[in-house]
PDB file of C-alpha atoms in Angstrom:
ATOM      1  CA  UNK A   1     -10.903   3.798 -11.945  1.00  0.00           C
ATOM      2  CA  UNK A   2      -9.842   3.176 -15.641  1.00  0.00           C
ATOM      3  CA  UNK A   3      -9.413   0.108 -17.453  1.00  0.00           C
ATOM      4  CA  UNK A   4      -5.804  -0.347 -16.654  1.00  0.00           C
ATOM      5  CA  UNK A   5      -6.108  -0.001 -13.159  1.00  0.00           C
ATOM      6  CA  UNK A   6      -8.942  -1.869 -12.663  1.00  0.00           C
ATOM      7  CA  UNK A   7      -6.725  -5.182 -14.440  1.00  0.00           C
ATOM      8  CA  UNK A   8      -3.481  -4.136 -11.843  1.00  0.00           C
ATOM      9  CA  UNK A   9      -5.885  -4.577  -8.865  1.00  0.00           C
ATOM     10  CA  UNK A  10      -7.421  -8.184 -10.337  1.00  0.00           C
ATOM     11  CA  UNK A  11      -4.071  -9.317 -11.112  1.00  0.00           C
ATOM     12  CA  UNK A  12      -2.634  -8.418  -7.634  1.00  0.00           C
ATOM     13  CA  UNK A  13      -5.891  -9.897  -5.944  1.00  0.00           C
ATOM     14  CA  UNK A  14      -5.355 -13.443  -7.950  1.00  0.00           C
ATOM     15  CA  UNK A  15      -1.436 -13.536  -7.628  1.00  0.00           C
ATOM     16  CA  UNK A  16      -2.258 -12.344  -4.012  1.00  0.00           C
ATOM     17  CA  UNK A  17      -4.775 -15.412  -3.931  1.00  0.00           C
ATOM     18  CA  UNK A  18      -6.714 -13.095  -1.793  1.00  0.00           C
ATOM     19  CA  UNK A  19     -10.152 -14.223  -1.080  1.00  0.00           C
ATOM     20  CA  UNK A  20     -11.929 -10.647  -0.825  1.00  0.00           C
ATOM     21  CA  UNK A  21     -10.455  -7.657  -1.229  1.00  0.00           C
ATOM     22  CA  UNK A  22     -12.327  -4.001  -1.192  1.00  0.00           C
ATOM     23  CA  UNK A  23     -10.693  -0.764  -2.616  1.00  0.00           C
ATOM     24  CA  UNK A  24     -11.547   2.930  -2.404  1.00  0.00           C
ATOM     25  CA  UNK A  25      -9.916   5.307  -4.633  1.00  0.00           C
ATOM     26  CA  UNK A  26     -11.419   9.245  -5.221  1.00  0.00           C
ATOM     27  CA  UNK A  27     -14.681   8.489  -4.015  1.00  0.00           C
ATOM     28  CA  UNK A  28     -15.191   4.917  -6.174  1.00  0.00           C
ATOM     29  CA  UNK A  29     -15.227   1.436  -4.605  1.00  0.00           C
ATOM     30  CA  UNK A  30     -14.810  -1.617  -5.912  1.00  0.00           C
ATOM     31  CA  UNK A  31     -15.240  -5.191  -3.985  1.00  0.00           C
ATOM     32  CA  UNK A  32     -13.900  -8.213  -5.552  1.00  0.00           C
ATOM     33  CA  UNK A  33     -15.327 -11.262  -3.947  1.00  0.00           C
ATOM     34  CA  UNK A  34     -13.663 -15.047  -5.216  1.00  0.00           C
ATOM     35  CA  UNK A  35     -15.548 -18.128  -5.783  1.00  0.00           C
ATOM     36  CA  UNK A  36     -18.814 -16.573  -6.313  1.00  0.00           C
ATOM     37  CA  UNK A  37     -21.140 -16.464  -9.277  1.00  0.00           C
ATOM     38  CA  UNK A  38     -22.756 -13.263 -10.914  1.00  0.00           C
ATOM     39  CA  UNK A  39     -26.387 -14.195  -9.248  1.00  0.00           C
ATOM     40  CA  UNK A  40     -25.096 -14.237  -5.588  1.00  0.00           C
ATOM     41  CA  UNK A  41     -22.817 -11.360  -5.526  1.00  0.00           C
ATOM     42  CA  UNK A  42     -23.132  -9.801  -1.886  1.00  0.00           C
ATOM     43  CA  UNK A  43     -24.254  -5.965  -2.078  1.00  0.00           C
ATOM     44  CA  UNK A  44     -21.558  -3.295  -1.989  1.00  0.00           C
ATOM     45  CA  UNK A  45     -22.417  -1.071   1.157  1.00  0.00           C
ATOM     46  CA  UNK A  46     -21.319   2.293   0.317  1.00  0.00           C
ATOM     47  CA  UNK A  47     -19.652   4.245   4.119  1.00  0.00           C
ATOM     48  CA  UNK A  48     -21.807   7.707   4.463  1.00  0.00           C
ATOM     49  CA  UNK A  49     -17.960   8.656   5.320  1.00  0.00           C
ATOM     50  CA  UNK A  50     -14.865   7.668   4.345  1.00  0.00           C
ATOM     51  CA  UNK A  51     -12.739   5.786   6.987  1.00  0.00           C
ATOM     52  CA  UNK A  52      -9.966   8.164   8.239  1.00  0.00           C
ATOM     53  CA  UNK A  53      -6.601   7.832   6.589  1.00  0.00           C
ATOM     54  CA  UNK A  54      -4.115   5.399   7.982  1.00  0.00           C
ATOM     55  CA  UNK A  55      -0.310   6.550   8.591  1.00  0.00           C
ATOM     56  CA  UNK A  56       2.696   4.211   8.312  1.00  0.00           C
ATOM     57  CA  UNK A  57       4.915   5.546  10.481  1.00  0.00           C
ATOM     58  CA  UNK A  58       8.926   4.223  10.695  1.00  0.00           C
ATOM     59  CA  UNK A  59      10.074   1.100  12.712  1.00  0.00           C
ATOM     60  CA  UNK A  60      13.618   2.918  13.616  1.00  0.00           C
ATOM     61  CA  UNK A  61      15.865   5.639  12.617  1.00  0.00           C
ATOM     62  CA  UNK A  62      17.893   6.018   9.520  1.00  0.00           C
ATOM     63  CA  UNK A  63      17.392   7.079   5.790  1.00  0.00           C
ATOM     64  CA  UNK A  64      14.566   6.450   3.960  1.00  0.00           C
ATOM     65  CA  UNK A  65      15.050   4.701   0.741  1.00  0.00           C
ATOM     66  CA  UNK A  66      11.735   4.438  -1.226  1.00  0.00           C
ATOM     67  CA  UNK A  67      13.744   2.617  -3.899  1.00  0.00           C
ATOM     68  CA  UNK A  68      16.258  -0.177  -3.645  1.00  0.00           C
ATOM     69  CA  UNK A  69      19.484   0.674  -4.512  1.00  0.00           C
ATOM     70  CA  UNK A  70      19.246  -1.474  -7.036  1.00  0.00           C
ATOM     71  CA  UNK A  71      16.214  -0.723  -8.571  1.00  0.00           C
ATOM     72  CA  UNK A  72      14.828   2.280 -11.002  1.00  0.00           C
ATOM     73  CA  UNK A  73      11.756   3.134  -9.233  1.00  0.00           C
ATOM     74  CA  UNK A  74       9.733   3.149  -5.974  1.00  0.00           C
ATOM     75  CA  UNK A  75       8.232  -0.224  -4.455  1.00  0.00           C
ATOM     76  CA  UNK A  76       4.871   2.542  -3.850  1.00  0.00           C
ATOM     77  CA  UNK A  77       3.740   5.923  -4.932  1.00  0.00           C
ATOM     78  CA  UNK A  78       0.206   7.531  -4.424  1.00  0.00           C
ATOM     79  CA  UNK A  79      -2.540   5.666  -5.582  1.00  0.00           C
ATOM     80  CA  UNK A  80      -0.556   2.413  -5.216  1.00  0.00           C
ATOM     81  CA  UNK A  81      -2.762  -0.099  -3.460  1.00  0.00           C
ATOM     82  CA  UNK A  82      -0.970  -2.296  -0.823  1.00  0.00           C
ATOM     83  CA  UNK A  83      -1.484  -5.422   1.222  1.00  0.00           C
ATOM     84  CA  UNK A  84       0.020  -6.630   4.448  1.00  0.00           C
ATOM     85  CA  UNK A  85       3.123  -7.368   4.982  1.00  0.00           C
ATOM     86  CA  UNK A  86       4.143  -5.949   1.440  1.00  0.00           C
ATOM     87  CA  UNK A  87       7.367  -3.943   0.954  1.00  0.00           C
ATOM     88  CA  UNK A  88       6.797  -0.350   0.815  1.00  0.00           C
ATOM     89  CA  UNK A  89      10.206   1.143   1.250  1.00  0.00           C
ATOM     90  CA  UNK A  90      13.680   0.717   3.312  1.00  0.00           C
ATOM     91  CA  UNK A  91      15.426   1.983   6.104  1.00  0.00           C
ATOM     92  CA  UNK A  92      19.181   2.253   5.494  1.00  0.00           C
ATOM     93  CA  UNK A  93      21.730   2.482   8.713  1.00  0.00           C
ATOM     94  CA  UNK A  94      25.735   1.532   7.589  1.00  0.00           C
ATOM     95  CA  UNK A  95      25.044   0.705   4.509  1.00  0.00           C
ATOM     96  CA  UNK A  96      22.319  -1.661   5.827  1.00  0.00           C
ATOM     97  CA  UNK A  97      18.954  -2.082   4.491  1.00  0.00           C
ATOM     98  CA  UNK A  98      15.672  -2.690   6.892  1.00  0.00           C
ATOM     99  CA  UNK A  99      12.428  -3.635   4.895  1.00  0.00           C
ATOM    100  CA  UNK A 100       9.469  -1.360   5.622  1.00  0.00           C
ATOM    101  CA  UNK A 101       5.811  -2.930   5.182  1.00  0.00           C
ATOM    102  CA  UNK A 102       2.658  -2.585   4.982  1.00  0.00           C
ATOM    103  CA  UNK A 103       0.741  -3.094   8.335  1.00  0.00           C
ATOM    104  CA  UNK A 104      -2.877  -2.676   6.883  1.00  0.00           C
ATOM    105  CA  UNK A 105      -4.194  -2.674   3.474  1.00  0.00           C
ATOM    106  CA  UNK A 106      -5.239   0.191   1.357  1.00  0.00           C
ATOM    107  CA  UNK A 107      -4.045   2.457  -0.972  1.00  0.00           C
ATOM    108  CA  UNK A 108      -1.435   5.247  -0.730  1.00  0.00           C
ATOM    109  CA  UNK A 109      -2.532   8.467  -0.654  1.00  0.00           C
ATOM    110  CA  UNK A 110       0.306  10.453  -0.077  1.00  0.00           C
ATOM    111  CA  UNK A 111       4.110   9.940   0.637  1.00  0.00           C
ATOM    112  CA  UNK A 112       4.845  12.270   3.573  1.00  0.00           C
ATOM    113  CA  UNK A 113       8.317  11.766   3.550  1.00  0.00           C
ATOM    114  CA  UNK A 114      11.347  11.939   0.565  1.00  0.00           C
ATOM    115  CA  UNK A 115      14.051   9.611  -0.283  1.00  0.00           C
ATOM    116  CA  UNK A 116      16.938   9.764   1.332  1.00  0.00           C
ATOM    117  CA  UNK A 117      15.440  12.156   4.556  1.00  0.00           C
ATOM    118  CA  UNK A 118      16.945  11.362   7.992  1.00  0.00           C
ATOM    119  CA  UNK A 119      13.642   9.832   9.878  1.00  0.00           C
ATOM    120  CA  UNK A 120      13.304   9.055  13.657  1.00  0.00           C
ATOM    121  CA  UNK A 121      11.431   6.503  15.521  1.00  0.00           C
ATOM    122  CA  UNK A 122       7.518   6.733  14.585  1.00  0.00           C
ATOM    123  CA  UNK A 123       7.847   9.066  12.222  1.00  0.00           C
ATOM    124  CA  UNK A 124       5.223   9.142   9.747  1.00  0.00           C
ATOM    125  CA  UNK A 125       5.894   8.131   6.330  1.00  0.00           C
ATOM    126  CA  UNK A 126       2.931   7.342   4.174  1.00  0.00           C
ATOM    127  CA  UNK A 127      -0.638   8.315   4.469  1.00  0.00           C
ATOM    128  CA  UNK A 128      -3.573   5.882   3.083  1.00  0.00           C
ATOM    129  CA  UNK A 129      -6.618   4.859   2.798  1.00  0.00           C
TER     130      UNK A 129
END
């Protein structure tokens, strides 16, 4: 994880005001733990595996809009780390717009389906960790 993404995922765990969050990203991990001073730090247990990837699949049936129509770029793309509940992308049906979230936490590995693709019931739309 570089410098720049290492600040992202501090800012979004304070704005967040999450009180421990862990991420995994190509093999490194990273636990951020608030409240606690450098000498009591709780040890990092590293998995022997990693945890299989999660899918979010769709609530309904419609397009998928992985932008708002009035915005320039995605809510999420790979390596985008999400939280509960966060908007991830739309479903649009007559014009109207459905908010996709987040169910779990983690970060997005891959987007398994395009903008503007038809989508069914369950289908699956984003793969992550």
């Amino acid at each position: 994880m570089n410098g720049e993404r290492l600040q992202g995922i501090a800012a979004l765990f304070r704005r967040q005001g999450l009180v421990e969050l862990e991420v995994e990203m190509a093999g490194e991990r990273l636990a951020l733990v608030a409240g606690r001073g450098q000498g009591d730090m709780a040890p990092v247990q590293t998995p022997a595996a990693l945890p299989a990837a999660l899918v979010l699949r769709s609530p309904g049936m419609g397009l998928l809009r992985l932008c708002h129509p009035q915005r320039a770029q995605a809510e999420v793309a790979a390596g985008a780390v999400v939280i509960p509940g966060q908007v991830v992308a739309w479903l649009e049906n007559d014009g109207l717009l459905e908010e996709i979230r987040a169910v779990e936490a983690g970060v997005v590995g891959q987007v398994l389906t395009g903008d503007g693709q038809r989508v069914g019931y369950a289908d699956a739309l984003f793969e992550y960790r």
